[in-house]
Coordinates of C-alpha atoms in Angstrom, one line a residue:
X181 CA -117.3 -33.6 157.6
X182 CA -118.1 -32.4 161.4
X183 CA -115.8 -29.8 162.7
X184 CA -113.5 -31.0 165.5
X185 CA -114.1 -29.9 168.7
X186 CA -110.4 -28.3 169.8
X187 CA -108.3 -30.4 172.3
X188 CA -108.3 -28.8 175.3
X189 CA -106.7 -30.3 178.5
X190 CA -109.5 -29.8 181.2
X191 CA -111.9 -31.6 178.9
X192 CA -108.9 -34.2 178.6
X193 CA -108.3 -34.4 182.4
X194 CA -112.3 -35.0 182.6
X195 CA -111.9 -37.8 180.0
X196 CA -109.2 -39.4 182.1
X197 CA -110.8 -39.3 185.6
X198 CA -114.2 -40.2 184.6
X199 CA -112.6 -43.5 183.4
X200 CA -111.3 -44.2 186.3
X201 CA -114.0 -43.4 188.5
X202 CA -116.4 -44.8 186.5
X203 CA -114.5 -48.7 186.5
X204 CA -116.1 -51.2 188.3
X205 CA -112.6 -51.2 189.9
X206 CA -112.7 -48.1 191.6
X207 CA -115.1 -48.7 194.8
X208 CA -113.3 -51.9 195.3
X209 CA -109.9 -48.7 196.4
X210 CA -109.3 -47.5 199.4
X211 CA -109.3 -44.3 200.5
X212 CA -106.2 -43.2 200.2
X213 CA -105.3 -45.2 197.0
X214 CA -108.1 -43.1 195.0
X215 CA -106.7 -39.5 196.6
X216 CA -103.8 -40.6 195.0
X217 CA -105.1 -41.3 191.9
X218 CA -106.8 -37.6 191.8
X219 CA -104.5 -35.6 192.9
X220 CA -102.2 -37.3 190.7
X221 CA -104.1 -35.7 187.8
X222 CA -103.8 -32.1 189.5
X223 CA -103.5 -29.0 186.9
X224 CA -102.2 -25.7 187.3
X225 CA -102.9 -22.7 185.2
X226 CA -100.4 -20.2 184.2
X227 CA -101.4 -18.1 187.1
X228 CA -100.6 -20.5 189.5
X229 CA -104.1 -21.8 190.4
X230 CA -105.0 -25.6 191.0
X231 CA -107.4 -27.4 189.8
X232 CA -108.8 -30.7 189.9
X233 CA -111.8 -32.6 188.9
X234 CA -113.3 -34.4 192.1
X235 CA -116.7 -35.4 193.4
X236 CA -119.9 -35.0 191.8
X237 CA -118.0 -34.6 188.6
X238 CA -117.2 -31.2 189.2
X239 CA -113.8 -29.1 189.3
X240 CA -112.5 -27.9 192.4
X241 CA -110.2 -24.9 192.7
X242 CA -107.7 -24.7 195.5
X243 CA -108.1 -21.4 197.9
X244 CA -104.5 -20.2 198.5
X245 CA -105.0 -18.4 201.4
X246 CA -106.6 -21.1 203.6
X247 CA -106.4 -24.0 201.1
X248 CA -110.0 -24.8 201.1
X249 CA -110.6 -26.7 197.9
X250 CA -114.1 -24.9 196.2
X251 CA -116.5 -25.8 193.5
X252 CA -115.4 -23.9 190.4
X253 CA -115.6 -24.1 186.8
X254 CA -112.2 -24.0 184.6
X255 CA -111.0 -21.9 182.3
X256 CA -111.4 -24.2 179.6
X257 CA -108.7 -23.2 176.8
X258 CA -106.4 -22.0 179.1
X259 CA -102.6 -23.4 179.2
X260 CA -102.4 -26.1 181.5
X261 CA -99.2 -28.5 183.4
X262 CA -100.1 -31.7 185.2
X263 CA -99.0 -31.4 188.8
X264 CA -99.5 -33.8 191.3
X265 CA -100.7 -32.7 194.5
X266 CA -100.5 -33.8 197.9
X267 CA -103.1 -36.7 198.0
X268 CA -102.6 -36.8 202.0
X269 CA -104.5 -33.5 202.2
X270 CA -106.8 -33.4 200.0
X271 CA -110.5 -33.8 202.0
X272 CA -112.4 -36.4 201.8
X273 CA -115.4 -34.2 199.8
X274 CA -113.6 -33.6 196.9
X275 CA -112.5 -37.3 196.2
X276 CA -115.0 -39.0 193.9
X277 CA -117.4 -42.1 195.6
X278 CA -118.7 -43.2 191.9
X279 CA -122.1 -43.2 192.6
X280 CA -121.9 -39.4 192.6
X281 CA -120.9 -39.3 188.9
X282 CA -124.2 -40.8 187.6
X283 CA -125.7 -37.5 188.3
X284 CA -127.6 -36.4 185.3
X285 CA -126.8 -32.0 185.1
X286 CA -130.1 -31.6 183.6
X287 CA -130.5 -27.9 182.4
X288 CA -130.5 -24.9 184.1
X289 CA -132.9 -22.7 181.7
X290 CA -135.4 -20.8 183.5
X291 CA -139.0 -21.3 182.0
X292 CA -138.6 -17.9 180.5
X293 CA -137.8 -18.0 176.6
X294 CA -138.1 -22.1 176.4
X295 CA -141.8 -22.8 177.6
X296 CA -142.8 -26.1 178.9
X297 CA -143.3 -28.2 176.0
X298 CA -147.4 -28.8 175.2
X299 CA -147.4 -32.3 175.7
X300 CA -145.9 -32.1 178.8
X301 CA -148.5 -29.4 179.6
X302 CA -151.5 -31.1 178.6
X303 CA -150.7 -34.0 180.5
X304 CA -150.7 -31.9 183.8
X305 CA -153.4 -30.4 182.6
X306 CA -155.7 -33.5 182.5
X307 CA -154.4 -34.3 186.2
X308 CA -155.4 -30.9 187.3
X309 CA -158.5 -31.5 186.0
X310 CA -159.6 -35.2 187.3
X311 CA -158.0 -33.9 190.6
X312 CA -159.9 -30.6 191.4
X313 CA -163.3 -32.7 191.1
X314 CA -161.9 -34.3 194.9
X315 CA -163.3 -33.1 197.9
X316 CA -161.6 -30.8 200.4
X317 CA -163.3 -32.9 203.3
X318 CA -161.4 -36.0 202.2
X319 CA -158.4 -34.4 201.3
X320 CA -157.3 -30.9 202.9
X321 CA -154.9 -28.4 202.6
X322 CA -153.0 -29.2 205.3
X323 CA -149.9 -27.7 202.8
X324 CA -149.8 -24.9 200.3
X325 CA -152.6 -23.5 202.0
X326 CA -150.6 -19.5 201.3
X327 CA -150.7 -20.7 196.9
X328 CA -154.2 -22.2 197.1
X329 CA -158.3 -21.2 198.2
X330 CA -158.9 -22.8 200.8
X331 CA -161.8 -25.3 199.4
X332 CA -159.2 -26.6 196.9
X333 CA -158.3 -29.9 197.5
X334 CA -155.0 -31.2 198.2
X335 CA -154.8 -33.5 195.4
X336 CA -154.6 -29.9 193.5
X337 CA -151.6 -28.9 195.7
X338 CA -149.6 -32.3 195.5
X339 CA -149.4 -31.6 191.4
X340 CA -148.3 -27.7 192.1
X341 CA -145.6 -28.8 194.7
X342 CA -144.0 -31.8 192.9
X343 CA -144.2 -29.5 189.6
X344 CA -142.0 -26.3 191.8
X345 CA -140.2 -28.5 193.8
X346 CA -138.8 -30.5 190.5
X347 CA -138.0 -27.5 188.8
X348 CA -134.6 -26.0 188.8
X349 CA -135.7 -22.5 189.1
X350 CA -139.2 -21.8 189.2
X351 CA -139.3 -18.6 186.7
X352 CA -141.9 -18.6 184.4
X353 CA -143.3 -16.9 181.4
X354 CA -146.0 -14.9 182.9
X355 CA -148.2 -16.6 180.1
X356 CA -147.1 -20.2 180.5
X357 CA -150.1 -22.4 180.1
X358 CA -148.2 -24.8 182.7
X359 CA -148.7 -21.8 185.2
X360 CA -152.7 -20.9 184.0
X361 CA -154.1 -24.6 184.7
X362 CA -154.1 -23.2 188.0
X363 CA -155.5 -20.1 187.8
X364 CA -159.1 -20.9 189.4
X365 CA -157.5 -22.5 192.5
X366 CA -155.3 -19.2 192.9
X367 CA -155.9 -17.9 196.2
X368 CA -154.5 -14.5 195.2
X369 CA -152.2 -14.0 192.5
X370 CA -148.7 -15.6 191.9
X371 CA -145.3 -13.2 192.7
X372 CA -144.1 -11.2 189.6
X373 CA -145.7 -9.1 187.0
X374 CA -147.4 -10.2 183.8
X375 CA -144.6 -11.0 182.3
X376 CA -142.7 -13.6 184.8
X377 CA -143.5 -15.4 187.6
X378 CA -140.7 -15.7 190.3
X379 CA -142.1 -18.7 192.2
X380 CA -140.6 -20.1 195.4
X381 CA -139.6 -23.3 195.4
X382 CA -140.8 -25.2 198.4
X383 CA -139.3 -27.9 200.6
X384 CA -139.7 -31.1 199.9
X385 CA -141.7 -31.1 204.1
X386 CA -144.6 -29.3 202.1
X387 CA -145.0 -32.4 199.7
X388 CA -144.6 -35.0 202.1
X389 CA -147.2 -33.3 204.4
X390 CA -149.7 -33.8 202.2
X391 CA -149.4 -37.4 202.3
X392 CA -147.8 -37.8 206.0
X393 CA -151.3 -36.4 207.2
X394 CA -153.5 -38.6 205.9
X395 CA -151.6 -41.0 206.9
X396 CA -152.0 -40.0 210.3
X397 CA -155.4 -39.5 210.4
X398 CA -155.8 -42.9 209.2
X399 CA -156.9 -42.1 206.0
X400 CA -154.6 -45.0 203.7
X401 CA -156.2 -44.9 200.7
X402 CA -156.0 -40.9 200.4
X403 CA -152.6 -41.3 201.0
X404 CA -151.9 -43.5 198.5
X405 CA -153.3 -41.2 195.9
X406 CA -151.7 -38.0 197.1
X407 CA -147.9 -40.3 196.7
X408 CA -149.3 -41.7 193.4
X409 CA -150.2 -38.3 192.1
X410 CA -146.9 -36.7 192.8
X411 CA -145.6 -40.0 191.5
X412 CA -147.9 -39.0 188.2
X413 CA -146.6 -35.5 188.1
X414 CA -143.0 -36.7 188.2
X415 CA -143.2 -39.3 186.3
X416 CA -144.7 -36.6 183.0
X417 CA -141.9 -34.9 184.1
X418 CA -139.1 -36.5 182.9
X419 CA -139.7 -35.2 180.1
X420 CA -137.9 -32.0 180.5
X421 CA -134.2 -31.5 181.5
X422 CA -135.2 -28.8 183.9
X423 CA -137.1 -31.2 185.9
X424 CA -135.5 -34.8 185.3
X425 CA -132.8 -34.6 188.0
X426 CA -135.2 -34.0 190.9
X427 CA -137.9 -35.6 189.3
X428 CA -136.2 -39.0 189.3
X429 CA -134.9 -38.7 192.7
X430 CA -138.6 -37.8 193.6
X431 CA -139.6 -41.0 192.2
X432 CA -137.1 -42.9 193.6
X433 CA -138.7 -41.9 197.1
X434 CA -141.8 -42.0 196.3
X435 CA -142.6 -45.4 193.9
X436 CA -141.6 -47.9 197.5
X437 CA -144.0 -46.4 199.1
X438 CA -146.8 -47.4 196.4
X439 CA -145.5 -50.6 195.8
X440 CA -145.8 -51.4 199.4
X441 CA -148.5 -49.7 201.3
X442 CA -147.9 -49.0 204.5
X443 CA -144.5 -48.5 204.3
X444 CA -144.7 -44.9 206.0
X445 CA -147.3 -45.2 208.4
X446 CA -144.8 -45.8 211.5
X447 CA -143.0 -42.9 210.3
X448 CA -145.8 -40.9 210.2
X449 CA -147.8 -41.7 213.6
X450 CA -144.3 -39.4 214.7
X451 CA -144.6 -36.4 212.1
X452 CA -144.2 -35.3 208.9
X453 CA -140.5 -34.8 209.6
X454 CA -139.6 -38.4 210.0
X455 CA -141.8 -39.2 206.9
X456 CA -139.3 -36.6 205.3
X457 CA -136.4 -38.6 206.4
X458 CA -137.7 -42.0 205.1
X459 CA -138.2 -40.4 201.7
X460 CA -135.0 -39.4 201.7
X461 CA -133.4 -42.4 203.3
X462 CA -134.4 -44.0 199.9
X463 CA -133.1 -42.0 197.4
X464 CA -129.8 -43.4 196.0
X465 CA -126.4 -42.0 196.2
X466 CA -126.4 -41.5 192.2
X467 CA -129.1 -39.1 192.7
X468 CA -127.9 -37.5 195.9
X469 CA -127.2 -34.0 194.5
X470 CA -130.8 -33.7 193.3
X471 CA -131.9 -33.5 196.9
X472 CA -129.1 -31.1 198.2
X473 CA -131.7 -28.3 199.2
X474 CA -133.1 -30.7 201.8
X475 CA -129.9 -32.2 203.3
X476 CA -127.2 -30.0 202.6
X477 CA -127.9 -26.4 202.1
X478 CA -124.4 -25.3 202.0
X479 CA -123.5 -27.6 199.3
X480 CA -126.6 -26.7 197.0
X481 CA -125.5 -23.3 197.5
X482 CA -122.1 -23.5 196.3
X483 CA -123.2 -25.5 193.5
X484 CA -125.6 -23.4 192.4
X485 CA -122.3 -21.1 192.1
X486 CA -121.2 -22.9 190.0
X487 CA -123.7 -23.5 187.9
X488 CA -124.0 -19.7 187.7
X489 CA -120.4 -19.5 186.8
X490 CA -120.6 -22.0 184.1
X491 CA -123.5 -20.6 182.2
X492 CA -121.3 -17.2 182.3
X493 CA -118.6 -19.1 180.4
X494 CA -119.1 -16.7 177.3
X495 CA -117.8 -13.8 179.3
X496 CA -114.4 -12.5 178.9
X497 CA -114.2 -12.6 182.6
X498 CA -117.2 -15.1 184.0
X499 CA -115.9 -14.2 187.6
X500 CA -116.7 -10.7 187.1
X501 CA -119.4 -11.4 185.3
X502 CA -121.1 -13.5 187.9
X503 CA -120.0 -11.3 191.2
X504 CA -122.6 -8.7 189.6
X505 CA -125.2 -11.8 190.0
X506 CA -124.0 -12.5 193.4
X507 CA -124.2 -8.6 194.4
X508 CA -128.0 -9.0 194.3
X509 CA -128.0 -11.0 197.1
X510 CA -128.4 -10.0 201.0
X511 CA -125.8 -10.4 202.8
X512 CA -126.3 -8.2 206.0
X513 CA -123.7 -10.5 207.8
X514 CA -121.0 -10.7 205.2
X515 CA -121.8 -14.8 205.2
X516 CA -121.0 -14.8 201.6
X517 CA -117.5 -14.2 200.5
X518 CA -116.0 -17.1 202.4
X519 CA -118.2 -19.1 200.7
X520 CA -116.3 -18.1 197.1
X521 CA -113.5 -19.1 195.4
X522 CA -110.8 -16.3 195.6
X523 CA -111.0 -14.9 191.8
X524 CA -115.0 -14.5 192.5
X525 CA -114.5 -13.3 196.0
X526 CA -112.0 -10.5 194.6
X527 CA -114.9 -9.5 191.7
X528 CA -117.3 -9.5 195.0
X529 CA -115.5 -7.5 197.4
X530 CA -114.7 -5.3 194.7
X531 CA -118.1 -4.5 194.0
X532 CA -118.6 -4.3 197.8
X533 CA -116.1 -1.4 198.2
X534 CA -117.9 0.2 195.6
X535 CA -121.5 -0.1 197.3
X536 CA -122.7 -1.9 194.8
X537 CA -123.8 -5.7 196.8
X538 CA -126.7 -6.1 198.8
X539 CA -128.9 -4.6 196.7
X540 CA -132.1 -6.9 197.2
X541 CA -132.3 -5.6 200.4
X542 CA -133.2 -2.4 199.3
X543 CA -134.9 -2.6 195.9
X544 CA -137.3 -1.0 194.0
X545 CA -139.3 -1.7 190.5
X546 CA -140.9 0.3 188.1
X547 CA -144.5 0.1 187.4
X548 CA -143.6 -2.5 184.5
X549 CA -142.2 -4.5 187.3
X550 CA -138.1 -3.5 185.7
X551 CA -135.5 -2.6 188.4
X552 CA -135.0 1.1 188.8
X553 CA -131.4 1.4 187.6
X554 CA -130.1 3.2 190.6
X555 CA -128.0 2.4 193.8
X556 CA -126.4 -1.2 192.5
X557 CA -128.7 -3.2 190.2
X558 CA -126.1 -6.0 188.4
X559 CA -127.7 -4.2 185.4
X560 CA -126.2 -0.9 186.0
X561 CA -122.7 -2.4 187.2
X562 CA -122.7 -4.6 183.8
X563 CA -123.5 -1.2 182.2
X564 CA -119.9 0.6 183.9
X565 CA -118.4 -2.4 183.2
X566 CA -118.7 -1.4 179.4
X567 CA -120.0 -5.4 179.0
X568 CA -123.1 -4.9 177.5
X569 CA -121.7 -6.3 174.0
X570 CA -121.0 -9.5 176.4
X571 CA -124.2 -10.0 177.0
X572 CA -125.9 -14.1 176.4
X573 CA -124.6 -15.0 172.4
X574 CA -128.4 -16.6 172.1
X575 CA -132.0 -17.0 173.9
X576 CA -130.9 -20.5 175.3
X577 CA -128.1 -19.1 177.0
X578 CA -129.8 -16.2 178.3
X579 CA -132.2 -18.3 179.9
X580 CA -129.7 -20.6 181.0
X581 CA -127.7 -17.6 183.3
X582 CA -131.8 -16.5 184.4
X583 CA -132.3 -19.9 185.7
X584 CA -128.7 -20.3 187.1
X585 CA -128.9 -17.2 188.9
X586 CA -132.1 -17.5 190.0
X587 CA -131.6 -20.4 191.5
X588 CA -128.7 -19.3 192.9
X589 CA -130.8 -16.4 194.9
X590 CA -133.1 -19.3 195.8
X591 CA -130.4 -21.5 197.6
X592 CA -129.3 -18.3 199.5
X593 CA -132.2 -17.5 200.7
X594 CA -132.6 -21.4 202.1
X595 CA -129.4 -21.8 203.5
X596 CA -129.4 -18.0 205.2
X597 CA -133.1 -16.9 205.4
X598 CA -132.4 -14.1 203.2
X599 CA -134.9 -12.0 200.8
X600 CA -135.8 -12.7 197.8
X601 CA -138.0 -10.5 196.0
X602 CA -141.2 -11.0 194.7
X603 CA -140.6 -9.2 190.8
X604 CA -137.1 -11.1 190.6
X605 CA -133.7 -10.0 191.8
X606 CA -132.2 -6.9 189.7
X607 CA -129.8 -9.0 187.1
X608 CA -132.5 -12.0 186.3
X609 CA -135.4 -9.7 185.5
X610 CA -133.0 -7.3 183.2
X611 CA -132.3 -10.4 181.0
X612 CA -136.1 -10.9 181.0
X613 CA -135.5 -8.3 178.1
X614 CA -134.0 -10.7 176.2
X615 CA -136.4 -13.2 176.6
X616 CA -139.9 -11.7 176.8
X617 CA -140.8 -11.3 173.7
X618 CA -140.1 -14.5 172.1
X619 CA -142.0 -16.3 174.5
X620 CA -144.7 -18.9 173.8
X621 CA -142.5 -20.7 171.1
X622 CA -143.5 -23.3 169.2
X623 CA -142.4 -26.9 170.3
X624 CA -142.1 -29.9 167.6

């Protein structure tokens, strides 16, 4: 007989409001009337916190100091009372629209530890392959032109960009054979060390250049098979949970324009910009959260948080535990503690009084390309935490805080402008020492 999962009421409350939400009923509601109906199903921990499950399928914890409502994971297992809260102020963000809970979460695993899967790999590779034999006359670099030589083609570059722009952090094994397929169109090599890559991930702009300036130049049919190659890319994709989300919205923008021919070419006789805004014009409310980086940097940011809290749920205190993931970050202008809820802004300014934030700004690697465990590495602070035995139970959930917290470095660095360094920020590459050497598993 299967063990029964223990009842535990945020998991209930999630049961409750997804049905709800999720009837055909609920987008015929007014606005008020479905306020009502969440803050109805407000809870309240012991410690007098409020909590409620909103838009995007996501908890929200209320801020008592200026009663802003942020994204937070619960403390599932925690004592919990119903109590229903003021629906006439809750803001309109946190109240579900139902297309916004159709999101798939894919994964947030890092390609360290779980490779891309062979026959995804091979499959790029044989794209790669047919698409390097193009010619750089009839389709340039007009993007990417800092990743590739410049003779490569573009048709190269549209696979690269739709394969770092779908992932949800672009870490990988230094040996991933996803990451060697391009080695001989390298124009120097990637950021990282021989054991990981920390890639950038690029705006979606870079992708639709490509396409936007063939377009331009008159040259249809190039076009056509830059879109249906990212459209290729995409679609082998799917495969993986780390790139489904954004790979289906990518499709989604990309799959009109190849049906109908022609579709972009007013758009693009302006510039690649208003290209960028009929892609995105098309891409459906369900999958809305998938292209957060482009239209909403604030709001990927904080859910990155989130996700970064989440994956810390093993933790005997995840706030805590992901402040010293946060304290990597550089924040020369103190933009990031109003941005967090008040349990992880207290684990943050704590570690700020100690000297111990910032520390991207300033790092430094050993040769092996490790953080130098002084000053105020998330590594060391873990360390004087005494939380070493709380370190990731397994290898999937070690990659899953690497990816979460990369990511989370990555959205900073979009929404602010902020570093991020090239051999990974201090807390990702320590759990690299969890990962490394099990890399290039097998896949059945």
């Amino acid at each position: 007989m299967a063990a029964v999962r223990p009842w535990d009421a945020f998991t209930a409350a999630e049961t409750d409001v997804r049905a709800i939400v999720t009837d055909p009923r609920w987008q015929g509601l007014s606005v008020p009337d479905r306020a009502h109906a969440i803050a109805a199903r407000a809870l309240v921990t012991p410690d007098g916190d409020r909590w409620l499950f909103g838009a995007h399928a996501r908890w929200h914890l209320h801020d008592p100091a200026d009663g802003y409502w942020h994204l937070a994971p619960p403390p599932r297992g925690t004592p919990v009372r119903r109590a229903e809260h003021a629906a006439a102020v809750l803001p309109a963000r946190v109240i579900p629209r139902g297309p916004d809970f159709a999101a798939e979460p894919g994964s947030t695993q890092a390609f360290v530890g779980p490779d891309v899967p062979t026959s995804l790999t091979e499959q790029v590779r044989v794209l790669v392959r047919t698409s390097g034999r193009r010619s750089e006359l009839e389709f340039p670099l007009t993007a990417f032109d800092e990743i590739f030589a410049s003779d490569v083609p573009s048709t190269v570059a549209a696979i690269w960009g739709t394969i770092m722009w779908c992932a949800y952090a672009p870490a990988y094994d230094g040996n991933e054979q996803l990451i060697t397929i391009f080695g001989e169109y390298l124009r120097r090599p990637l950021p990282g060390d021989e054991w990981v890559r920390w890639l950038p991930a690029p705006p979606l702009l870079d992708l639709v250049t490509l396409v936007a300036e063939r377009q331009r130049t008159g040259r249809s049919r190039a076009a056509l098979r830059l879109a249906a190659l990212i459209a290729d890319t995409a679609q082998i994709l799917l495969s993986d949970a780390r790139f489904r989300p954004r790979a289906l919205a990518l499709l989604t923008m990309v799959e009109p324009a190849l049906r109908q021919p022609g579709l972009d070419d007013q758009a693009s006789q302006r510039d690649a910009t208003a290209v960028l805004r009929a892609w995105l014009d098309r891409c459906p409310d369900r999958l809305a959260r998938a292209v957060l980086a482009e239209t909403d940097p604030e709001a990927n940011f904080r859910h990155t948080v989130y996700d970064l809290s989440e994956s810390l749920a093993f933790a005997s205190d995840p706030a805590a535990a992901a402040a010293t993931y946060l304290a990597d970050l550089s924040d020369s202008r103190s933009l990031l503690p109003s941005r967090l809820d008040h349990r992880l802004r207290q684990a943050y300014e704590e570690l700020a009084l100690a000297g111990l934030t910032s520390t991207s700004s300033s790092e430094s690697t050993q040769p092996e390309g490790f953080p130098v465990l002084s000053g105020g590495s998330a590594v060391q602070v873990l360390r004087e935490r005494g939380s070493e035995a709380e370190a990731p139970p397994d290898r999937a959930s070690a990659a899953a805080v690497l990816g979460a917290a990369y990511a989370t470095g990555l959205a900073w660095r979009r929404l602010t402008g902020a570093k991020v360094p090239e051999r990974g920020f201090a807390g990702s590459a320590a759990l690299v020492r969890r990962l490394i050497h099990e890399r290039d598993d097998g896949h059945t």
